[in-house]
mmCIF file of C-alpha atoms and ligand atoms in Angstrom:
data_model
loop_
_atom_site.group_PDB
_atom_site.id
_atom_site.type_symbol
_atom_site.label_atom_id
_atom_site.label_comp_id
_atom_site.label_asym_id
_atom_site.label_seq_id
_atom_site.Cartn_x
_atom_site.Cartn_y
_atom_site.Cartn_z
ATOM 1 C CA MET A 1 -0.182 2.955 42.274
ATOM 2 C CA ASP A 2 3.247 1.410 43.870
ATOM 3 C CA ALA A 3 5.025 3.099 46.597
ATOM 4 C CA ALA A 4 8.051 3.980 44.406
ATOM 5 C CA THR A 5 5.925 5.768 41.677
ATOM 6 C CA ARG A 6 3.961 7.721 44.452
ATOM 7 C CA GLU A 7 7.197 8.841 45.999
ATOM 8 C CA LEU A 8 8.955 10.106 42.669
ATOM 9 C CA LEU A 9 5.847 10.920 40.419
ATOM 10 C CA VAL A 10 3.063 13.412 41.218
ATOM 11 C CA PRO A 11 -0.004 14.508 39.018
ATOM 12 C CA VAL A 12 0.025 17.685 36.798
ATOM 13 C CA HIS A 13 -3.513 18.199 35.474
ATOM 14 C CA GLY A 14 -3.994 14.644 36.094
ATOM 15 C CA VAL A 15 -0.957 13.617 34.297
ATOM 16 C CA LEU A 16 2.078 11.856 36.248
ATOM 17 C CA MET A 17 5.315 13.850 35.982
ATOM 18 C CA THR A 18 8.467 13.910 37.746
ATOM 19 C CA LYS A 19 8.277 16.103 41.126
ATOM 20 C CA PRO A 20 10.914 18.463 40.127
ATOM 21 C CA LEU A 21 8.897 19.160 36.856
ATOM 22 C CA ALA A 22 5.696 19.451 38.786
ATOM 23 C CA GLU A 23 7.144 22.101 41.021
ATOM 24 C CA THR A 24 8.300 24.290 38.119
ATOM 25 C CA TRP A 25 5.239 23.483 35.874
ATOM 26 C CA GLU A 26 4.478 27.185 35.460
ATOM 27 C CA ASP A 27 7.779 28.042 33.827
ATOM 28 C CA VAL A 28 7.068 25.526 31.121
ATOM 29 C CA LYS A 29 3.602 26.691 30.687
ATOM 30 C CA ARG A 30 4.861 30.247 30.160
ATOM 31 C CA PHE A 31 7.374 28.975 27.720
ATOM 32 C CA GLN A 32 7.478 31.563 24.700
ATOM 33 C CA ALA A 33 7.698 29.590 21.303
ATOM 34 C CA ARG A 34 9.116 31.168 18.311
ATOM 35 C CA PRO A 35 7.475 30.918 14.743
ATOM 36 C CA ASP A 36 10.314 28.778 13.323
ATOM 37 C CA ASP A 37 10.547 26.332 16.134
ATOM 38 C CA VAL A 38 10.085 22.784 15.086
ATOM 39 C CA VAL A 39 8.957 20.492 17.837
ATOM 40 C CA ILE A 40 9.648 16.871 18.142
ATOM 41 C CA ALA A 41 6.809 15.473 20.259
ATOM 42 C CA THR A 42 6.572 12.003 21.255
ATOM 43 C CA TYR A 43 5.573 9.543 24.262
ATOM 44 C CA PRO A 44 8.618 8.492 25.822
ATOM 45 C CA LYS A 45 10.622 5.412 24.067
ATOM 46 C CA ALA A 46 8.685 6.065 20.574
ATOM 47 C CA GLY A 47 11.971 7.255 18.598
ATOM 48 C CA THR A 48 12.486 10.382 19.957
ATOM 49 C CA THR A 49 16.358 10.623 19.789
ATOM 50 C CA TRP A 50 16.348 8.943 16.103
ATOM 51 C CA ALA A 51 13.767 11.639 15.017
ATOM 52 C CA SER A 52 15.678 14.408 16.591
ATOM 53 C CA GLU A 53 18.859 13.166 15.035
ATOM 54 C CA ILE A 54 17.262 12.940 11.603
ATOM 55 C CA LEU A 55 15.883 16.604 12.200
ATOM 56 C CA ASP A 56 19.199 17.989 13.018
ATOM 57 C CA MET A 57 20.890 16.313 10.093
ATOM 58 C CA ILE A 58 18.286 17.886 7.984
ATOM 59 C CA TYR A 59 19.017 21.387 9.381
ATOM 60 C CA CYS A 60 22.717 20.449 8.702
ATOM 61 C CA GLU A 61 22.082 19.305 5.413
ATOM 62 C CA GLY A 62 23.582 15.970 6.032
ATOM 63 C CA ASP A 63 27.100 17.256 7.705
ATOM 64 C CA LYS A 64 28.214 14.723 9.717
ATOM 65 C CA GLU A 65 30.666 16.724 11.659
ATOM 66 C CA LYS A 66 28.272 19.641 12.013
ATOM 67 C CA CYS A 67 25.820 17.222 13.956
ATOM 68 C CA ARG A 68 28.635 16.015 16.249
ATOM 69 C CA ARG A 69 29.090 19.551 17.223
ATOM 70 C CA ASP A 70 27.515 18.602 20.800
ATOM 71 C CA THR A 71 25.226 15.747 22.304
ATOM 72 C CA ILE A 72 21.679 15.297 21.339
ATOM 73 C CA TYR A 73 20.303 16.640 24.329
ATOM 74 C CA ASN A 74 22.101 20.188 23.677
ATOM 75 C CA ARG A 75 21.122 20.304 20.127
ATOM 76 C CA VAL A 76 17.732 19.429 20.544
ATOM 77 C CA PRO A 77 16.847 20.576 24.014
ATOM 78 C CA TYR A 78 14.249 19.056 26.050
ATOM 79 C CA LEU A 79 11.316 21.584 26.834
ATOM 80 C CA GLU A 80 10.388 19.989 30.183
ATOM 81 C CA PHE A 81 13.642 18.891 31.593
ATOM 82 C CA GLN A 82 14.134 19.457 35.399
ATOM 83 C CA ILE A 83 16.560 17.682 37.156
ATOM 84 C CA GLN A 84 18.216 19.788 40.312
ATOM 85 C CA GLY A 85 21.649 20.876 39.462
ATOM 86 C CA MET A 86 21.496 21.165 35.764
ATOM 87 C CA PRO A 87 20.111 23.946 33.377
ATOM 88 C CA SER A 88 16.306 23.448 32.819
ATOM 89 C CA GLY A 89 15.160 22.879 29.281
ATOM 90 C CA VAL A 90 13.278 26.007 29.423
ATOM 91 C CA ASP A 91 16.589 28.083 30.361
ATOM 92 C CA GLN A 92 18.532 26.106 27.669
ATOM 93 C CA LEU A 93 15.650 26.708 25.058
ATOM 94 C CA ASN A 94 15.555 30.613 25.680
ATOM 95 C CA ALA A 95 19.339 30.763 25.149
ATOM 96 C CA THR A 96 19.219 28.761 22.154
ATOM 97 C CA PRO A 97 19.435 30.871 18.691
ATOM 98 C CA SER A 98 16.745 30.198 15.937
ATOM 99 C CA PRO A 99 15.829 28.184 14.424
ATOM 100 C CA ARG A 100 15.264 25.986 17.147
ATOM 101 C CA LEU A 101 14.674 21.996 17.333
ATOM 102 C CA VAL A 102 12.582 21.385 20.613
ATOM 103 C CA LYS A 103 11.916 17.930 22.188
ATOM 104 C CA THR A 104 9.053 17.390 24.264
ATOM 105 C CA HIS A 105 6.859 14.340 25.598
ATOM 106 C CA LEU A 106 4.067 16.603 26.658
ATOM 107 C CA PRO A 107 0.578 15.226 25.974
ATOM 108 C CA ILE A 108 -1.083 17.692 23.710
ATOM 109 C CA GLN A 109 -3.190 19.334 25.991
ATOM 110 C CA MET A 110 -0.438 20.441 28.259
ATOM 111 C CA MET A 111 1.741 22.101 25.382
ATOM 112 C CA PRO A 112 2.395 25.745 26.201
ATOM 113 C CA ASP A 113 -0.367 27.881 24.110
ATOM 114 C CA SER A 114 2.446 29.785 22.517
ATOM 115 C CA PHE A 115 3.354 26.872 20.176
ATOM 116 C CA TRP A 116 -0.238 27.330 18.791
ATOM 117 C CA GLU A 117 -0.325 31.139 18.844
ATOM 118 C CA LYS A 118 2.968 31.366 16.956
ATOM 119 C CA ASN A 119 1.786 28.387 14.650
ATOM 120 C CA ALA A 120 4.939 26.347 15.148
ATOM 121 C CA LYS A 121 5.344 22.860 13.321
ATOM 122 C CA VAL A 122 5.477 19.627 15.369
ATOM 123 C CA ILE A 123 6.438 16.425 14.253
ATOM 124 C CA TYR A 124 4.848 13.838 16.299
ATOM 125 C CA VAL A 125 6.229 9.956 16.452
ATOM 126 C CA ALA A 126 4.176 7.378 17.674
ATOM 127 C CA ARG A 127 5.262 3.813 18.440
ATOM 128 C CA ASN A 128 3.071 0.933 18.898
ATOM 129 C CA ALA A 129 1.889 0.305 22.647
ATOM 130 C CA LYS A 130 3.792 -2.938 23.040
ATOM 131 C CA ASP A 131 7.195 -2.489 21.895
ATOM 132 C CA LEU A 132 6.891 0.972 23.591
ATOM 133 C CA ALA A 133 6.192 -0.682 26.963
ATOM 134 C CA VAL A 134 9.251 -2.988 26.730
ATOM 135 C CA SER A 135 11.316 -0.038 25.864
ATOM 136 C CA TYR A 136 10.170 2.001 28.852
ATOM 137 C CA TYR A 137 10.506 -0.673 31.107
ATOM 138 C CA PHE A 138 13.979 -1.227 30.360
ATOM 139 C CA PHE A 139 14.569 2.731 30.406
ATOM 140 C CA HIS A 140 13.243 2.575 34.112
ATOM 141 C CA LEU A 141 15.924 0.196 35.167
ATOM 142 C CA THR A 142 18.726 2.331 33.967
ATOM 143 C CA VAL A 143 17.590 6.114 35.016
ATOM 144 C CA SER A 144 17.622 7.425 38.306
ATOM 145 C CA PRO A 145 14.801 9.967 38.212
ATOM 146 C CA LEU A 146 12.181 7.209 37.214
ATOM 147 C CA PRO A 147 10.541 4.864 40.078
ATOM 148 C CA GLN A 148 12.053 1.389 39.973
ATOM 149 C CA PRO A 149 9.918 -1.002 38.425
ATOM 150 C CA GLU A 150 9.149 -4.059 41.099
ATOM 151 C CA SER A 151 9.096 -6.554 38.040
ATOM 152 C CA TRP A 152 8.043 -6.567 34.537
ATOM 153 C CA ASP A 153 4.604 -7.593 35.430
ATOM 154 C CA VAL A 154 3.955 -4.582 37.696
ATOM 155 C CA PHE A 155 5.300 -2.399 35.421
ATOM 156 C CA LEU A 156 3.085 -3.475 32.526
ATOM 157 C CA TYR A 157 0.128 -3.157 34.741
ATOM 158 C CA ASN A 158 1.122 0.531 35.715
ATOM 159 C CA TYR A 159 1.670 1.317 32.170
ATOM 160 C CA MET A 160 -1.920 0.362 31.064
ATOM 161 C CA LYS A 161 -3.541 2.062 33.874
ATOM 162 C CA GLY A 162 -1.433 5.253 32.861
ATOM 163 C CA ASN A 163 0.219 5.140 36.213
ATOM 164 C CA VAL A 164 3.686 6.155 34.762
ATOM 165 C CA CYS A 165 5.514 9.243 33.957
ATOM 166 C CA TYR A 166 3.566 11.246 30.969
ATOM 167 C CA GLY A 167 0.360 9.215 31.829
ATOM 168 C CA SER A 168 -1.535 6.828 29.450
ATOM 169 C CA TRP A 169 0.024 5.930 26.197
ATOM 170 C CA HIS A 170 -3.396 5.592 24.808
ATOM 171 C CA ASP A 171 -4.420 9.138 25.690
ATOM 172 C CA HIS A 172 -1.189 10.683 24.642
ATOM 173 C CA ALA A 173 -1.465 8.840 20.963
ATOM 174 C CA LYS A 174 -4.768 9.554 20.505
ATOM 175 C CA GLY A 175 -4.701 13.355 21.916
ATOM 176 C CA TRP A 176 -2.080 14.294 19.195
ATOM 177 C CA TRP A 177 -4.017 12.170 16.547
ATOM 178 C CA GLU A 178 -7.257 13.848 17.134
ATOM 179 C CA LYS A 179 -5.804 17.321 17.054
ATOM 180 C CA ARG A 180 -3.517 16.720 13.812
ATOM 181 C CA HIS A 181 -5.455 18.785 11.762
ATOM 182 C CA ASP A 182 -5.825 21.871 14.041
ATOM 183 C CA HIS A 183 -2.368 22.543 14.003
ATOM 184 C CA GLN A 184 0.786 22.030 11.802
ATOM 185 C CA ILE A 185 1.224 18.549 12.936
ATOM 186 C CA LEU A 186 2.943 15.701 10.888
ATOM 187 C CA TYR A 187 1.838 12.531 12.718
ATOM 188 C CA LEU A 188 4.668 9.587 12.047
ATOM 189 C CA PHE A 189 4.843 5.968 13.168
ATOM 190 C CA TYR A 190 8.181 4.568 14.340
ATOM 191 C CA GLU A 191 7.412 1.330 12.363
ATOM 192 C CA ASP A 192 6.978 3.117 9.258
ATOM 193 C CA MET A 193 10.582 4.821 9.855
ATOM 194 C CA LYS A 194 11.850 1.168 10.462
ATOM 195 C CA GLU A 195 10.183 0.005 7.133
ATOM 196 C CA ASP A 196 11.329 2.725 4.934
ATOM 197 C CA PRO A 197 13.445 5.595 6.715
ATOM 198 C CA GLU A 198 14.050 7.405 3.262
ATOM 199 C CA ARG A 199 10.104 7.694 2.671
ATOM 200 C CA GLU A 200 9.630 9.005 6.090
ATOM 201 C CA ILE A 201 12.502 11.478 5.856
ATOM 202 C CA ARG A 202 11.000 12.838 2.617
ATOM 203 C CA LYS A 203 7.507 13.292 4.429
ATOM 204 C CA MET A 204 9.597 15.440 7.042
ATOM 205 C CA LEU A 205 11.154 17.207 4.337
ATOM 206 C CA LYS A 206 7.940 18.235 2.609
ATOM 207 C CA PHE A 207 6.487 19.113 5.888
ATOM 208 C CA LEU A 208 9.280 21.607 6.522
ATOM 209 C CA GLU A 209 9.065 22.711 2.778
ATOM 210 C CA LYS A 210 12.731 21.778 2.553
ATOM 211 C CA ASP A 211 14.320 20.748 -0.808
ATOM 212 C CA MET A 212 17.288 18.222 -0.566
ATOM 213 C CA SER A 213 19.433 16.209 -2.886
ATOM 214 C CA ASP A 214 18.809 12.471 -3.123
ATOM 215 C CA ASP A 215 22.476 12.053 -2.116
ATOM 216 C CA ILE A 216 21.983 13.944 1.168
ATOM 217 C CA VAL A 217 18.808 12.110 1.762
ATOM 218 C CA LYS A 218 20.419 8.747 1.486
ATOM 219 C CA LYS A 219 23.542 10.032 3.345
ATOM 220 C CA ILE A 220 21.015 10.860 6.199
ATOM 221 C CA VAL A 221 19.324 7.447 6.384
ATOM 222 C CA HIS A 222 22.728 5.898 6.536
ATOM 223 C CA LEU A 223 23.926 8.323 9.167
ATOM 224 C CA THR A 224 20.757 7.824 11.207
ATOM 225 C CA SER A 225 20.686 4.190 11.025
ATOM 226 C CA PHE A 226 20.695 2.167 14.419
ATOM 227 C CA ASP A 227 24.173 0.861 14.027
ATOM 228 C CA VAL A 228 25.447 4.035 13.045
ATOM 229 C CA MET A 229 23.644 5.846 16.045
ATOM 230 C CA LYS A 230 24.494 3.054 18.566
ATOM 231 C CA ASN A 231 28.194 3.859 18.035
ATOM 232 C CA ASN A 232 27.781 7.696 18.095
ATOM 233 C CA ASP A 233 28.571 9.155 21.346
ATOM 234 C CA MET A 234 26.985 12.231 20.525
ATOM 235 C CA VAL A 235 23.409 10.378 20.379
ATOM 236 C CA ASN A 236 23.613 7.257 22.615
ATOM 237 C CA TYR A 237 23.740 9.327 25.675
ATOM 238 C CA LYS A 238 26.986 7.697 27.056
ATOM 239 C CA THR A 239 27.688 11.210 27.609
ATOM 240 C CA LEU A 240 25.408 11.211 30.854
ATOM 241 C CA PRO A 241 26.748 10.249 34.158
ATOM 242 C CA SER A 242 26.031 6.709 35.169
ATOM 243 C CA GLU A 243 24.386 8.011 38.187
ATOM 244 C CA VAL A 244 21.645 9.589 36.108
ATOM 245 C CA MET A 245 21.771 6.793 33.294
ATOM 246 C CA ASP A 246 23.241 3.275 33.952
ATOM 247 C CA GLN A 247 23.855 1.791 30.774
ATOM 248 C CA THR A 248 25.716 -1.175 32.039
ATOM 249 C CA ILE A 249 22.102 -2.642 32.763
ATOM 250 C CA THR A 250 20.939 -2.171 29.202
ATOM 251 C CA PRO A 251 22.169 0.420 26.727
ATOM 252 C CA PHE A 252 20.050 3.324 25.532
ATOM 253 C CA MET A 253 20.521 2.095 21.788
ATOM 254 C CA ARG A 254 18.867 -1.290 23.070
ATOM 255 C CA LYS A 255 17.615 -3.001 20.101
ATOM 256 C CA GLY A 256 15.643 -0.687 17.815
ATOM 257 C CA ILE A 257 13.319 -3.131 16.372
ATOM 258 C CA ALA A 258 9.469 -3.826 15.857
ATOM 259 C CA GLY A 259 8.347 -6.603 17.704
ATOM 260 C CA ASP A 260 10.500 -7.184 20.639
ATOM 261 C CA TRP A 261 7.443 -7.167 22.724
ATOM 262 C CA LYS A 262 6.866 -10.985 21.538
ATOM 263 C CA ASN A 263 10.102 -11.642 23.683
ATOM 264 C CA HIS A 264 8.698 -10.019 27.027
ATOM 265 C CA PHE A 265 4.910 -10.403 27.110
ATOM 266 C CA THR A 266 3.641 -13.796 28.459
ATOM 267 C CA VAL A 267 0.370 -15.006 26.696
ATOM 268 C CA ALA A 268 -1.728 -13.944 29.445
ATOM 269 C CA GLN A 269 -0.384 -10.628 29.580
ATOM 270 C CA ASN A 270 -0.784 -10.229 25.970
ATOM 271 C CA GLU A 271 -4.567 -11.173 26.190
ATOM 272 C CA LYS A 272 -5.029 -8.621 28.994
ATOM 273 C CA PHE A 273 -3.279 -6.100 27.130
ATOM 274 C CA ASP A 274 -5.234 -6.546 23.913
ATOM 275 C CA GLU A 275 -8.464 -6.469 25.632
ATOM 276 C CA ASP A 276 -7.804 -3.518 27.453
ATOM 277 C CA TYR A 277 -6.396 -1.862 24.350
ATOM 278 C CA GLU A 278 -9.068 -2.427 22.067
ATOM 279 C CA ARG A 279 -11.655 -0.645 24.624
ATOM 280 C CA LYS A 280 -9.233 2.439 25.000
ATOM 281 C CA MET A 281 -8.335 2.910 21.194
ATOM 282 C CA GLU A 282 -11.792 1.887 19.708
ATOM 283 C CA GLY A 283 -13.079 4.519 17.269
ATOM 284 C CA SER A 284 -9.819 6.182 17.415
ATOM 285 C CA GLY A 285 -8.948 5.722 13.769
ATOM 286 C CA LEU A 286 -5.342 4.865 14.759
ATOM 287 C CA HIS A 287 -3.592 1.737 13.620
ATOM 288 C CA PHE A 288 -0.197 0.526 14.575
ATOM 289 C CA ARG A 289 1.760 -2.609 13.395
ATOM 290 C CA THR A 290 3.334 -4.595 16.175
ATOM 291 C CA GLU A 291 5.670 -6.158 13.710
ATOM 292 C CA ILE A 292 6.696 -5.362 10.463
HETATM 293 P P1 A3P B 1 14.309 0.067 22.006
HETATM 294 O O1 A3P B 1 14.605 0.397 23.629
HETATM 295 O O2 A3P B 1 13.040 -0.848 21.798
HETATM 296 O O3 A3P B 1 15.684 -0.481 21.503
HETATM 297 P P2 A3P B 1 13.586 7.645 22.654
HETATM 298 O O4 A3P B 1 14.664 8.157 21.963
HETATM 299 O O5 A3P B 1 12.206 8.041 22.487
HETATM 300 O O6 A3P B 1 14.056 7.381 23.993
HETATM 301 O O7 A3P B 1 13.516 6.061 22.071
HETATM 302 C C1 A3P B 1 14.377 5.082 22.463
HETATM 303 C C2 A3P B 1 14.170 3.726 21.501
HETATM 304 O O8 A3P B 1 14.387 4.134 20.091
HETATM 305 C C3 A3P B 1 14.930 2.587 21.719
HETATM 306 O O9 A3P B 1 14.134 1.381 21.574
HETATM 307 C C4 A3P B 1 16.336 3.004 20.677
HETATM 308 O O10 A3P B 1 16.715 1.830 20.696
HETATM 309 C C5 A3P B 1 15.273 3.207 19.650
HETATM 310 N N1 A3P B 1 16.186 4.092 18.498
HETATM 311 C C6 A3P B 1 16.921 4.796 18.568
HETATM 312 N N2 A3P B 1 17.290 5.291 17.624
HETATM 313 C C7 A3P B 1 17.111 4.296 16.538
HETATM 314 C C8 A3P B 1 17.209 4.111 15.181
HETATM 315 N N3 A3P B 1 18.170 4.950 14.609
HETATM 316 N N4 A3P B 1 16.690 3.040 14.474
HETATM 317 C C9 A3P B 1 15.676 2.433 15.281
HETATM 318 N N5 A3P B 1 15.581 2.517 16.510
HETATM 319 C C10 A3P B 1 16.061 3.611 17.298
#
């Protein structure tokens, strides 16, 4: 682990987290879920904001103005959010009326028990490990609570080892996958959402037992497309102070594609990554597409 990582991240039950979160971890663990909560769970950069906007659109029946009532991080509070001087995710959620949409990046074994006790529904979005690595690298360059990567090569090495915030991508994706039948979990893939967003939105609707007209579904597909979201300040994080997220380095809504990893991985990095990946994912039954 490099010095910057050691300084900002500490393990909580073996998974690296930011220090402010580690210090208040018990508050998250004790969080009280409600039966009608719907959770959007992801490893960071898997399409959390996209899925969150889709779900809020579903809840608002495609009403554009209603969805622009506030920023995405207030409409879908981030359970384990903890930055000094700002309200915690737990406080924000406790003050949110039902039905709540809840965002989390927690690995499944770290979810507060009450979500399972209350039988809350979870939509998990997974994204292929290579595109995610690239997206996470650029994200690290722009946000201050995360360690600054020394280089892309060092970042990729740390990521493969699970020495990044939220730990191993492999364990995260596999952990949620293995338990998907034990709870009410809908496991979706970013690449499928790119390929056919309407189909994936319909899966969400079925899982949530909601009916919706074709017109509204099509409207939601449009309003949650990359180009529309990129220009929507209620989802593109431009409302955050630049000290927290400096989007002059790269925008939050960066590329939004499958296959960008090819512009960043060297041949040697790719070979090493594949070899490590196959070992870690063997027998998992999980198959990702790295391009569509
Ligand atoms: P890139 O950095 O590859 O562009 P998260 O919300 O989990 O932090 O994920 C952010 C990633 O999702 C970014 O990926 C972002 O561009 C992408 N994204 C956000 N909205 C999207 C959309 N409507 N369609 C496709 N990708 C989207």
